[in-house]
Tab-separated table of C-alpha atoms in Angstrom:
chain	number	residue	atom	x	y	z
A	25	LYS	CA	12.678	-40.498	-13.615
A	26	VAL	CA	9.071	-40.178	-14.812
A	27	PRO	CA	8.979	-41.249	-18.467
A	28	ALA	CA	8.086	-38.716	-21.156
A	29	ILE	CA	8.181	-35.713	-18.800
A	30	SER	CA	9.640	-32.576	-20.306
A	31	PRO	CA	12.624	-30.906	-18.618
A	32	GLU	CA	10.486	-27.772	-18.170
A	33	ASN	CA	7.744	-29.647	-16.306
A	34	ALA	CA	10.273	-31.607	-14.259
A	35	ALA	CA	11.884	-28.359	-13.146
A	36	ARG	CA	8.544	-26.774	-12.340
A	37	TYR	CA	7.348	-29.752	-10.290
A	38	ALA	CA	10.620	-29.680	-8.377
A	39	GLY	CA	10.121	-25.959	-7.753
A	40	GLU	CA	6.604	-26.580	-6.456
A	41	ALA	CA	7.954	-29.290	-4.155
A	42	TRP	CA	10.633	-26.997	-2.728
A	43	TYR	CA	7.979	-24.302	-2.284
A	44	LEU	CA	5.664	-26.585	-0.316
A	45	ILE	CA	8.519	-27.923	1.812
A	46	GLY	CA	9.380	-24.348	2.769
A	47	TYR	CA	5.745	-23.319	3.207
A	48	TYR	CA	4.746	-26.135	5.562
A	49	HIS	CA	7.904	-25.772	7.621
A	50	GLN	CA	7.107	-22.055	7.883
A	51	LEU	CA	3.552	-22.718	9.080
A	52	LEU	CA	4.861	-24.994	11.824
A	53	LEU	CA	7.514	-22.424	12.740
A	54	GLU	CA	4.899	-19.670	13.147
A	55	TYR	CA	2.782	-21.726	15.545
A	56	TYR	CA	5.300	-23.891	17.414
A	57	GLY	CA	8.608	-22.039	17.261
A	58	PRO	CA	11.713	-24.205	16.642
A	59	ILE	CA	10.765	-27.392	14.828
A	60	ILE	CA	12.247	-30.613	13.493
A	61	LEU	CA	13.619	-30.022	10.007
A	62	VAL	CA	12.881	-32.712	7.444
A	63	LYS	CA	15.553	-32.063	4.831
A	64	ARG	CA	15.208	-35.272	2.871
A	65	TYR	CA	12.863	-38.173	2.279
A	66	ILE	CA	12.847	-40.520	5.273
A	67	PRO	CA	11.634	-44.055	4.434
A	68	ASN	CA	9.238	-45.844	6.772
A	69	ASP	CA	11.873	-48.419	7.668
A	70	ALA	CA	14.517	-45.868	8.591
A	71	PRO	CA	16.195	-46.444	11.978
A	72	ASP	CA	14.866	-44.553	15.003
A	73	SER	CA	17.975	-42.380	15.015
A	74	GLU	CA	16.827	-40.821	11.719
A	75	ILE	CA	13.192	-40.376	12.729
A	76	PHE	CA	13.263	-39.376	16.400
A	77	VAL	CA	15.516	-36.348	16.171
A	78	PRO	CA	15.573	-33.142	18.266
A	79	ARG	CA	14.197	-29.741	17.321
A	80	SER	CA	16.501	-27.442	15.357
A	81	PRO	CA	17.389	-23.956	16.676
A	82	TYR	CA	15.079	-21.205	15.385
A	83	ASP	CA	17.714	-19.462	13.270
A	84	GLU	CA	18.655	-22.760	11.637
A	85	CYS	CA	14.991	-23.321	10.778
A	86	VAL	CA	14.759	-19.876	9.178
A	87	LYS	CA	17.926	-20.472	7.150
A	88	TYR	CA	16.660	-23.781	5.804
A	89	ILE	CA	13.191	-22.460	4.921
A	90	ALA	CA	14.726	-19.456	3.136
A	91	GLU	CA	16.918	-21.858	1.155
A	92	CYS	CA	13.811	-23.827	0.151
A	93	TYR	CA	12.172	-20.673	-1.177
A	94	ASP	CA	15.355	-19.690	-3.037
A	95	LYS	CA	15.491	-23.106	-4.708
A	96	ALA	CA	11.802	-22.837	-5.560
A	97	ALA	CA	12.275	-19.356	-7.013
A	98	GLU	CA	14.989	-20.622	-9.353
A	99	LEU	CA	12.649	-23.229	-10.833
A	100	LEU	CA	9.164	-21.682	-10.753
A	101	PRO	CA	7.604	-19.411	-13.395
A	102	GLU	CA	7.243	-15.744	-12.540
A	103	THR	CA	3.513	-15.816	-13.321
A	104	VAL	CA	0.868	-18.408	-14.188
A	105	ILE	CA	-1.988	-18.486	-16.666
A	106	ASP	CA	-5.567	-18.110	-15.429
A	107	THR	CA	-6.237	-21.855	-15.325
A	108	GLU	CA	-3.235	-22.289	-12.988
A	109	LEU	CA	-4.092	-19.570	-10.472
A	110	GLY	CA	-3.276	-20.780	-6.977
A	111	LEU	CA	-0.145	-22.641	-8.026
A	112	PRO	CA	3.080	-21.239	-6.579
A	113	THR	CA	5.246	-18.834	-8.554
A	114	ARG	CA	8.668	-17.314	-8.168
A	115	MET	CA	6.855	-14.245	-6.902
A	116	SER	CA	4.975	-16.054	-4.133
A	117	ALA	CA	8.164	-17.871	-3.071
A	118	LEU	CA	10.085	-14.615	-2.668
A	119	SER	CA	7.089	-12.981	-0.944
A	120	TYR	CA	6.867	-15.752	1.652
A	121	LYS	CA	10.613	-15.546	2.164
A	122	ALA	CA	10.175	-11.825	2.926
A	123	ARG	CA	7.453	-12.625	5.489
A	124	LEU	CA	9.700	-15.308	7.029
A	125	LEU	CA	12.670	-12.963	7.428
A	126	LEU	CA	10.554	-10.111	8.811
A	127	TYR	CA	9.241	-12.459	11.505
A	128	ALA	CA	12.779	-13.686	12.224
A	129	ALA	CA	13.972	-10.114	12.782
A	130	SER	CA	11.174	-9.288	15.213
A	131	PRO	CA	11.505	-8.996	19.017
A	132	LEU	CA	9.858	-12.335	19.804
A	133	VAL	CA	12.677	-14.341	18.230
A	134	ASN	CA	15.544	-11.872	17.845
A	135	GLY	CA	17.435	-11.711	21.144
A	136	ASN	CA	14.475	-12.483	23.434
A	137	SER	CA	15.725	-13.089	26.994
A	138	ASP	CA	12.451	-14.851	27.871
A	139	TYR	CA	13.916	-17.944	26.229
A	140	VAL	CA	17.005	-18.355	28.377
A	141	GLY	CA	17.051	-22.075	29.190
A	142	PHE	CA	14.849	-23.080	26.262
A	143	ASP	CA	17.279	-25.803	25.183
A	144	ASN	CA	17.343	-29.288	23.752
A	145	HIS	CA	18.206	-32.112	26.128
A	146	ASP	CA	21.863	-31.878	25.093
A	147	GLY	CA	21.992	-28.192	26.077
A	148	THR	CA	21.698	-26.746	22.560
A	149	PRO	CA	19.863	-23.369	22.834
A	150	LEU	CA	16.785	-23.238	20.627
A	151	MET	CA	16.553	-19.428	20.648
A	152	SER	CA	19.512	-17.085	20.249
A	153	GLN	CA	19.841	-14.599	23.101
A	154	THR	CA	21.826	-12.136	20.982
A	155	TYR	CA	19.953	-9.382	19.173
A	156	ASN	CA	21.134	-9.131	15.574
A	157	PRO	CA	20.112	-5.877	13.833
A	158	GLU	CA	21.282	-7.296	10.508
A	159	LYS	CA	18.218	-9.521	10.478
A	160	TRP	CA	16.181	-6.407	9.716
A	161	LYS	CA	18.492	-5.702	6.766
A	162	TRP	CA	17.968	-9.236	5.472
A	163	ALA	CA	14.207	-8.705	5.727
A	164	LEU	CA	14.502	-5.303	4.032
A	165	ASP	CA	16.436	-6.768	1.108
A	166	ALA	CA	14.029	-9.698	0.781
A	167	CYS	CA	11.063	-7.309	0.665
A	168	GLN	CA	12.748	-5.217	-2.017
A	169	GLU	CA	13.538	-8.268	-4.129
A	170	ALA	CA	9.927	-9.456	-3.940
A	171	ILE	CA	8.505	-5.980	-4.604
A	172	THR	CA	10.721	-5.469	-7.650
A	173	LEU	CA	9.696	-8.810	-9.142
A	174	ALA	CA	6.004	-8.171	-8.433
A	175	GLU	CA	6.020	-4.703	-9.950
A	176	ASP	CA	8.048	-5.873	-12.963
A	177	ASN	CA	5.297	-8.432	-13.574
A	178	GLY	CA	2.568	-5.800	-13.531
A	179	HIS	CA	1.344	-6.129	-9.953
A	180	ARG	CA	0.023	-3.014	-8.271
A	181	LEU	CA	-2.478	-2.170	-5.562
A	182	TYR	CA	-5.983	-2.841	-6.811
A	183	GLU	CA	-8.118	0.111	-7.886
A	184	SER	CA	-11.710	-0.633	-8.761
A	185	PRO	CA	-13.329	0.354	-12.062
A	186	ASN	CA	-16.382	1.138	-9.919
A	187	ALA	CA	-14.471	3.979	-8.258
A	188	THR	CA	-13.860	6.078	-11.359
A	189	ALA	CA	-17.092	8.031	-10.928
A	190	ALA	CA	-16.542	8.706	-7.217
A	191	ALA	CA	-16.905	12.353	-6.301
A	192	THR	CA	-14.208	12.462	-3.611
A	193	ALA	CA	-10.943	10.707	-2.771
A	194	ALA	CA	-12.616	9.222	0.309
A	195	GLU	CA	-15.457	7.714	-1.716
A	196	ARG	CA	-12.976	6.370	-4.256
A	197	GLY	CA	-10.847	4.895	-1.468
A	198	GLU	CA	-13.791	3.157	0.173
A	199	ILE	CA	-14.814	1.538	-3.101
A	200	ASN	CA	-11.233	0.598	-3.986
A	201	TYR	CA	-10.585	-1.093	-0.667
A	202	HIS	CA	-13.884	-2.956	-0.436
A	203	ASP	CA	-13.839	-4.093	-4.061
A	204	CYS	CA	-10.264	-5.305	-3.728
A	205	PHE	CA	-11.507	-8.299	-1.738
A	206	VAL	CA	-14.904	-9.150	-3.212
A	207	GLU	CA	-15.118	-7.813	-6.743
A	208	PRO	CA	-12.563	-9.710	-8.875
A	209	LEU	CA	-13.031	-13.473	-9.051
A	210	TRP	CA	-9.280	-13.612	-8.491
A	211	ASN	CA	-7.461	-10.374	-7.757
A	212	THR	CA	-4.445	-10.960	-9.982
A	213	THR	CA	-3.620	-7.251	-9.733
A	214	GLU	CA	-2.663	-7.315	-6.041
A	215	TYR	CA	-2.731	-10.882	-4.750
A	216	LEU	CA	0.624	-12.662	-4.861
A	217	TRP	CA	-0.854	-15.950	-3.640
A	218	ALA	CA	-4.436	-16.772	-2.702
A	219	MET	CA	-6.942	-19.525	-1.986
A	220	GLY	CA	-9.652	-20.211	-4.528
A	221	ASP	CA	-11.588	-22.914	-2.642
A	222	GLN	CA	-15.096	-21.539	-2.093
A	223	THR	CA	-16.203	-23.531	0.967
A	224	GLY	CA	-14.724	-21.217	3.579
A	225	ILE	CA	-15.566	-18.169	1.470
A	226	GLY	CA	-19.230	-19.180	1.481
A	227	HIS	CA	-19.136	-19.632	5.259
A	228	LEU	CA	-17.525	-16.231	5.643
A	229	GLN	CA	-20.464	-14.624	3.867
A	230	ARG	CA	-23.140	-16.708	5.611
A	231	TYR	CA	-21.835	-16.052	9.132
A	232	GLY	CA	-20.590	-12.532	8.483
A	233	GLY	CA	-23.592	-11.056	6.694
A	234	ALA	CA	-26.266	-8.979	8.392
A	235	ARG	CA	-29.564	-10.567	9.462
A	236	LEU	CA	-32.335	-9.764	7.004
A	237	LYS	CA	-35.428	-11.196	8.650
A	238	LEU	CA	-37.146	-11.454	12.027
A	239	PRO	CA	-38.158	-13.337	14.101
A	240	TYR	CA	-34.786	-14.925	14.841
A	241	SER	CA	-33.981	-17.925	12.682
A	242	THR	CA	-30.933	-19.937	11.662
A	243	ASP	CA	-32.026	-19.570	8.042
A	244	GLY	CA	-30.218	-17.002	5.973
A	245	PHE	CA	-27.360	-14.787	7.101
A	246	CYS	CA	-26.379	-15.567	10.688
A	247	ILE	CA	-24.424	-12.852	12.504
A	248	ASN	CA	-21.473	-14.646	14.054
A	249	ILE	CA	-18.188	-13.274	12.668
A	250	VAL	CA	-18.078	-9.638	13.762
A	251	PRO	CA	-15.560	-6.795	14.152
A	252	THR	CA	-14.322	-6.210	17.678
A	253	PHE	CA	-14.748	-2.923	19.476
A	254	GLU	CA	-10.968	-2.557	19.561
A	255	CYS	CA	-10.762	-2.874	15.770
A	256	VAL	CA	-13.239	-0.051	15.316
A	257	GLU	CA	-11.250	2.205	17.652
A	258	MET	CA	-8.040	1.379	15.788
A	259	TYR	CA	-9.067	2.883	12.450
A	260	TYR	CA	-7.695	6.330	11.632
A	261	THR	CA	-9.711	9.490	11.220
A	262	HIS	CA	-10.410	10.722	7.704
A	263	ASN	CA	-7.224	12.789	8.039
A	264	GLY	CA	-5.197	9.583	8.330
A	265	LEU	CA	-4.294	10.019	11.996
A	266	PRO	CA	-5.103	8.300	15.291
A	267	TRP	CA	-8.146	9.908	16.917
A	268	ASP	CA	-6.162	11.433	19.790
A	269	ARG	CA	-3.508	12.927	17.479
A	270	ASP	CA	-5.829	14.518	14.944
A	271	PRO	CA	-6.447	18.223	15.800
A	272	GLU	CA	-9.927	17.877	14.322
A	273	THR	CA	-11.004	15.029	16.632
A	274	MET	CA	-8.706	15.046	19.658
A	275	HIS	CA	-11.141	17.205	21.653
A	276	ILE	CA	-14.266	15.341	20.486
A	277	ASP	CA	-15.649	12.529	22.622
A	278	PRO	CA	-15.741	9.534	20.222
A	279	TYR	CA	-18.378	7.765	22.327
A	280	ALA	CA	-20.811	10.695	22.492
A	281	TYR	CA	-24.037	10.472	20.503
A	282	ASN	CA	-24.231	12.602	17.360
A	283	ALA	CA	-27.908	13.405	16.943
A	284	GLU	CA	-27.498	14.696	13.383
A	285	LYS	CA	-25.930	11.417	12.212
A	286	GLU	CA	-28.033	9.222	14.568
A	287	THR	CA	-24.886	7.421	15.702
A	288	VAL	CA	-21.813	8.104	17.827
A	289	ASN	CA	-18.918	10.350	16.835
A	290	LEU	CA	-16.676	7.294	16.623
A	291	HIS	CA	-18.481	6.388	13.383
A	292	VAL	CA	-18.582	9.875	11.886
A	293	TYR	CA	-14.993	11.001	11.369
A	294	LYS	CA	-13.452	7.728	10.206
A	295	GLU	CA	-11.220	6.830	7.278
A	296	PRO	CA	-12.504	5.036	4.131
A	297	ARG	CA	-11.233	1.580	5.138
A	298	PHE	CA	-13.519	1.696	8.167
A	299	TYR	CA	-16.591	2.349	6.038
A	300	ALA	CA	-15.488	-0.372	3.607
A	301	SER	CA	-15.017	-2.962	6.359
A	302	VAL	CA	-17.341	-2.347	9.312
A	303	GLY	CA	-21.116	-2.305	9.480
A	304	TYR	CA	-22.359	-0.113	12.352
A	305	ASP	CA	-25.656	1.057	13.766
A	306	ARG	CA	-27.288	3.540	11.362
A	307	GLY	CA	-24.564	2.982	8.776
A	308	LYS	CA	-24.961	1.907	5.137
A	309	TYR	CA	-24.763	-1.778	4.249
A	310	ALA	CA	-25.260	-3.707	1.018
A	311	ILE	CA	-26.288	-7.356	0.716
A	312	ASN	CA	-28.986	-9.441	-0.986
A	313	GLY	CA	-28.935	-7.092	-3.955
A	314	GLU	CA	-29.851	-3.964	-2.011
A	315	GLU	CA	-28.358	-1.204	0.130
A	316	PHE	CA	-30.014	-0.261	3.400
A	317	ILE	CA	-29.332	1.261	6.819
A	318	LEU	CA	-28.263	-1.113	9.578
A	319	LYS	CA	-30.342	-1.055	12.737
A	320	CYS	CA	-28.363	-2.727	15.498
A	321	ARG	CA	-30.236	-1.813	18.686
A	322	ALA	CA	-32.148	-4.385	20.699
A	323	GLY	CA	-35.262	-5.674	18.964
A	324	GLU	CA	-34.253	-4.184	15.617
A	325	MET	CA	-33.460	-6.178	12.473
A	326	GLN	CA	-29.718	-6.541	13.075
A	327	GLY	CA	-29.799	-6.067	16.827
A	328	SER	CA	-30.077	-8.286	19.868
A	329	VAL	CA	-33.144	-10.532	20.103
A	330	LEU	CA	-32.907	-10.223	23.906
A	331	ASP	CA	-32.231	-13.920	24.340
A	332	ALA	CA	-28.607	-14.748	25.158
A	333	SER	CA	-29.140	-18.424	24.301
A	334	LYS	CA	-29.476	-17.515	20.617
A	335	GLU	CA	-26.060	-17.946	19.010
A	336	TYR	CA	-26.241	-15.737	15.948
A	337	GLN	CA	-26.129	-12.197	17.317
A	338	SER	CA	-23.392	-9.588	17.305
A	339	CYS	CA	-21.519	-9.582	20.591
A	340	THR	CA	-20.039	-6.120	19.928
A	341	GLY	CA	-22.805	-4.206	18.153
A	342	TYR	CA	-20.957	-4.363	14.814
A	343	ILE	CA	-21.470	-6.316	11.587
A	344	LEU	CA	-18.793	-7.547	9.161
A	345	LYS	CA	-18.723	-5.651	5.871
A	346	LYS	CA	-15.259	-6.215	4.375
A	347	TRP	CA	-15.974	-9.655	2.887
A	348	ILE	CA	-19.621	-9.074	1.978
A	349	HIS	CA	-20.633	-8.332	-1.624
A	350	ARG	CA	-23.860	-6.638	-2.572
A	351	GLN	CA	-24.917	-9.730	-4.517
A	352	SER	CA	-24.309	-12.197	-1.660
A	353	ALA	CA	-27.868	-13.437	-1.228
A	354	PHE	CA	-30.251	-15.875	0.437
A	355	ASN	CA	-33.686	-16.699	-0.955
A	356	TYR	CA	-36.046	-17.323	1.955
A	357	ASP	CA	-38.663	-18.952	-0.279
A	358	THR	CA	-36.395	-21.562	-1.842
A	359	LYS	CA	-33.866	-21.649	1.054
A	360	SER	CA	-31.077	-21.268	-1.506
A	361	TRP	CA	-27.828	-19.310	-1.412
A	362	THR	CA	-26.068	-17.142	-3.955
A	363	TYR	CA	-22.570	-16.680	-2.650
A	364	ARG	CA	-20.195	-14.207	-4.224
A	365	LYS	CA	-17.196	-16.098	-5.602
A	366	TYR	CA	-13.767	-14.641	-4.908
A	367	ALA	CA	-10.314	-15.730	-3.793
A	368	TYR	CA	-9.025	-15.255	-0.246
A	369	PRO	CA	-5.546	-13.661	-0.080
A	370	TYR	CA	-2.691	-15.484	1.599
A	371	ILE	CA	-0.274	-12.657	0.784
A	372	ARG	CA	-0.725	-9.467	-1.212
A	373	LEU	CA	1.442	-6.638	-2.470
A	374	ALA	CA	0.360	-4.227	0.291
A	375	GLU	CA	2.017	-6.524	2.843
A	376	LEU	CA	5.376	-6.257	1.085
A	377	TYR	CA	5.115	-2.463	1.035
A	378	LEU	CA	4.356	-2.211	4.749
A	379	SER	CA	6.922	-4.875	5.647
A	380	TYR	CA	9.578	-2.888	3.788
A	381	ALA	CA	8.734	0.269	5.738
A	382	GLU	CA	8.840	-1.585	9.067
A	383	ALA	CA	12.186	-3.248	8.320
A	384	ASP	CA	13.620	0.055	7.074
A	385	PHE	CA	12.633	1.854	10.283
A	386	GLU	CA	13.935	-0.907	12.555
A	387	TYR	CA	17.277	-1.078	10.735
A	388	ASN	CA	17.900	2.595	9.993
A	389	GLY	CA	15.867	4.315	12.719
A	390	SER	CA	13.849	6.404	10.268
A	391	LEU	CA	11.832	6.130	7.076
A	392	SER	CA	13.555	6.501	3.717
A	393	ASP	CA	11.918	8.119	0.725
A	394	GLU	CA	11.276	4.617	-0.608
A	395	SER	CA	9.443	3.624	2.579
A	396	LEU	CA	7.356	6.796	2.485
A	397	ASN	CA	6.492	6.039	-1.134
A	398	TYR	CA	5.314	2.537	-0.230
A	399	LEU	CA	3.285	3.840	2.708
A	400	ASN	CA	1.724	6.449	0.449
A	401	LEU	CA	0.775	3.870	-2.182
A	402	VAL	CA	-1.200	1.936	0.445
A	403	ARG	CA	-2.806	5.112	1.770
A	404	ARG	CA	-3.679	6.699	-1.568
A	405	ARG	CA	-5.443	3.561	-2.765
A	406	SER	CA	-7.753	3.915	0.234
A	407	GLY	CA	-8.346	7.638	-0.146
A	408	LEU	CA	-6.060	8.806	2.674
A	409	PRO	CA	-3.621	11.728	2.578
A	410	ASP	CA	0.076	10.946	2.203
A	411	PHE	CA	1.864	9.931	5.392
A	412	LYS	CA	3.853	13.162	5.694
A	413	ASP	CA	0.812	15.332	4.940
A	414	SER	CA	-1.290	13.626	7.611
A	415	TRP	CA	1.387	13.948	10.268
A	416	ALA	CA	2.056	17.581	9.345
A	417	LEU	CA	-1.329	18.253	10.979
A	418	ALA	CA	0.026	16.753	14.203
A	419	GLY	CA	3.395	18.500	14.242
A	420	GLY	CA	5.365	16.227	11.937
A	421	ILE	CA	6.233	12.559	11.527
A	422	PRO	CA	6.924	11.040	14.963
A	423	THR	CA	10.206	9.351	15.827
A	424	GLY	CA	11.459	6.451	17.922
A	425	ASP	CA	8.966	4.306	19.792
A	426	GLU	CA	6.068	6.508	18.722
A	427	LEU	CA	6.863	5.970	15.037
A	428	ARG	CA	7.144	2.226	15.678
A	429	LYS	CA	3.671	2.307	17.224
A	430	VAL	CA	2.334	4.203	14.210
A	431	LEU	CA	3.832	1.723	11.744
A	432	HIS	CA	2.256	-1.138	13.686
A	433	GLN	CA	-1.091	0.636	13.498
A	434	GLU	CA	-0.705	1.249	9.758
A	435	ARG	CA	-0.141	-2.463	9.225
A	436	SER	CA	-2.870	-3.640	11.581
A	437	ILE	CA	-5.542	-1.453	9.967
A	438	GLU	CA	-4.673	-2.511	6.433
A	439	PHE	CA	-4.942	-6.228	7.279
A	440	LEU	CA	-7.833	-6.266	9.761
A	441	PHE	CA	-10.044	-9.355	9.242
A	442	GLU	CA	-7.345	-11.129	7.176
A	443	GLY	CA	-5.732	-13.181	9.949
A	444	ARG	CA	-2.386	-11.376	10.081
A	445	ARG	CA	-2.721	-9.337	13.283
A	446	PHE	CA	-2.563	-12.457	15.491
A	447	HIS	CA	0.909	-13.233	14.150
A	448	ASP	CA	2.024	-9.592	14.195
A	449	LEU	CA	1.020	-9.094	17.831
A	450	ARG	CA	3.093	-12.130	18.755
A	451	ARG	CA	6.220	-11.237	16.808
A	452	TRP	CA	6.086	-7.661	18.140
A	453	LYS	CA	5.705	-9.021	21.707
A	454	GLU	CA	2.553	-6.933	22.107
A	455	ALA	CA	0.163	-9.862	22.540
A	456	PRO	CA	-0.030	-9.846	26.378
A	457	GLU	CA	-0.889	-6.139	26.472
A	458	VAL	CA	-3.506	-6.389	23.736
A	459	MET	CA	-5.043	-9.807	24.302
A	460	ASN	CA	-5.370	-9.625	28.083
A	461	LYS	CA	-7.609	-6.567	27.884
A	462	GLN	CA	-11.256	-7.063	28.703
A	463	PRO	CA	-13.135	-6.985	25.363
A	464	ARG	CA	-15.792	-4.279	25.156
A	465	SER	CA	-18.995	-3.715	23.238
A	466	TRP	CA	-21.972	-1.450	22.980
A	467	ASN	CA	-24.859	-2.492	25.205
A	468	PRO	CA	-26.618	-5.027	22.925
A	469	ASP	CA	-29.793	-4.989	25.018
A	470	GLY	CA	-30.242	-1.249	24.703
A	471	LYS	CA	-33.386	-0.370	22.778
A	472	THR	CA	-32.828	3.372	22.553
A	473	ALA	CA	-29.761	5.261	21.376
A	474	GLU	CA	-29.055	6.348	24.954
A	475	GLU	CA	-29.233	2.755	26.204
A	476	PHE	CA	-27.411	1.137	23.271
A	477	TYR	CA	-24.454	3.532	23.177
A	478	GLN	CA	-23.058	2.530	26.543
A	479	VAL	CA	-19.618	0.918	26.502
A	480	ILE	CA	-19.762	-2.300	28.534
A	481	GLU	CA	-17.750	-5.480	28.951
A	482	ALA	CA	-18.401	-7.802	26.017
A	483	ASN	CA	-20.169	-11.069	26.709
A	484	GLN	CA	-17.557	-13.816	26.385
A	485	GLY	CA	-19.942	-16.646	27.083
A	486	GLY	CA	-18.477	-17.332	30.506
A	487	ARG	CA	-14.936	-17.620	29.140
A	488	VAL	CA	-12.035	-15.315	29.949
A	489	ARG	CA	-9.333	-14.631	27.393
A	490	ILE	CA	-5.877	-15.056	28.926
A	491	PHE	CA	-2.520	-14.658	27.214
A	492	GLU	CA	0.375	-15.907	29.344
A	493	SER	CA	3.933	-14.928	28.498
A	494	PRO	CA	5.989	-16.749	27.309
A	495	LYS	CA	3.618	-19.736	27.238
A	496	SER	CA	0.897	-18.447	24.924
A	497	TYR	CA	3.279	-17.293	22.213
A	498	TRP	CA	3.552	-20.863	20.964
A	499	MET	CA	1.258	-23.841	20.814
A	500	ALA	CA	2.119	-26.843	22.947
A	501	VAL	CA	3.915	-29.729	21.316
A	502	PRO	CA	1.380	-32.587	21.659
A	503	MET	CA	2.289	-35.024	24.418
A	504	SER	CA	1.596	-37.855	21.991
A	505	GLU	CA	4.572	-36.647	19.939
A	506	ILE	CA	6.820	-36.197	22.974
A	507	ASN	CA	5.924	-39.701	24.167
A	508	LYS	CA	6.974	-41.101	20.797
A	509	ASN	CA	10.124	-39.006	20.444
A	510	PRO	CA	12.225	-38.744	23.618
A	511	ASN	CA	14.431	-36.091	21.970
A	512	LEU	CA	11.570	-33.578	21.771
A	513	VAL	CA	11.407	-30.824	24.387
A	514	GLN	CA	8.204	-28.978	25.269
A	515	ASN	CA	7.650	-25.264	24.663
A	516	PRO	CA	8.148	-22.913	27.650
A	517	GLY	CA	5.243	-22.646	30.077
A	518	TYR	CA	3.615	-26.027	29.405
């Protein structure tokens, strides 16, 4: 009813509205489980019976959110011009629908017996207790639809112009992967939806970058956001295999000191994504316009200052590298920052490829040629051998539960430090096993290589990380909301 609005703009605005309705419902669903669905505008003077309603069953929530994305996709443009980057497109709507349906097919919410008795006050079950394998097929089809649209619109995995002169596939892969995140102002090649606001991106560089000056100061780069020890162990070898399955490394102690390289074996035989993402003791690092060697032992430039009260020190012995650009800089004379500007990905093409492979395996029990192709696209971009070639070294592609574990590792490595693993661990029902482990680190107070390279329990600042099942899978519904709405039930465990 807005005067003088064109039919094209009216349709697009409606598409954006449907997109946001689906998106915000999906965010709530990921953190709280079954939610209240708001399917229409509710005026402030509506009767209580329209406002204080019960939660909808999980599958009903998924169905409604998917319908929102379908409606959005019908109305939104397939792509946007540069001045509109960040606005939703048909492509981002279908991509988020694929993520939604993959989650809905996963063990946490697909026939999970932990939720027997998780009902509304009237006895309506909020989680289905019946496993439905067809949910994997719905996810598979949604991934394919989104992939086809993305590829038809020119999307592909990002390959850096800086990698063309690389001497080896590994060097090319390291440059490709690192540049994917920090080189383009907006990676329109691979990103299907992203955030352009620079506030958090500046913080990521400030609190992720390596310290450049001693004595300790809160000026400049402040080591605070760091890779965990478990992340470092997760990365493949340069042959594209887990350490204990690679014939080249399976008999090598990863924690033993390698005198020639002045670091441990764990840092020597790794894949390109590790070197693109993790700064380690005696490894290369670029920031402030220069490349140098990190020195992470106690008393050294990037190491412990031997005072636990100082906040900005690595608690694991590692430094973030993935989001740091060579030109991220701090001028100590003028106390001024030069942050690298780039967009932060909400969803990218690599996720659709790996989601397709996971859904294919879960539905069909094996990997199709299409799934292997998608896995290989992700691997080749990062300088790794093809999936089948890597596993030929270990006796062939695994099957059953072992292949599931491998696919989870493939996905986790690709998206480390992007905020996806938290959600994946929950939907896979692997969170208690992973998150209840005692975090580890190198000995930060070790001044020599022998002292530093001792695996110890990481300092958690007096806190202990606990993941309780089924409680910790979902956030608690605030009591303030339950007090207002007597039809709301609390999540299990609270």
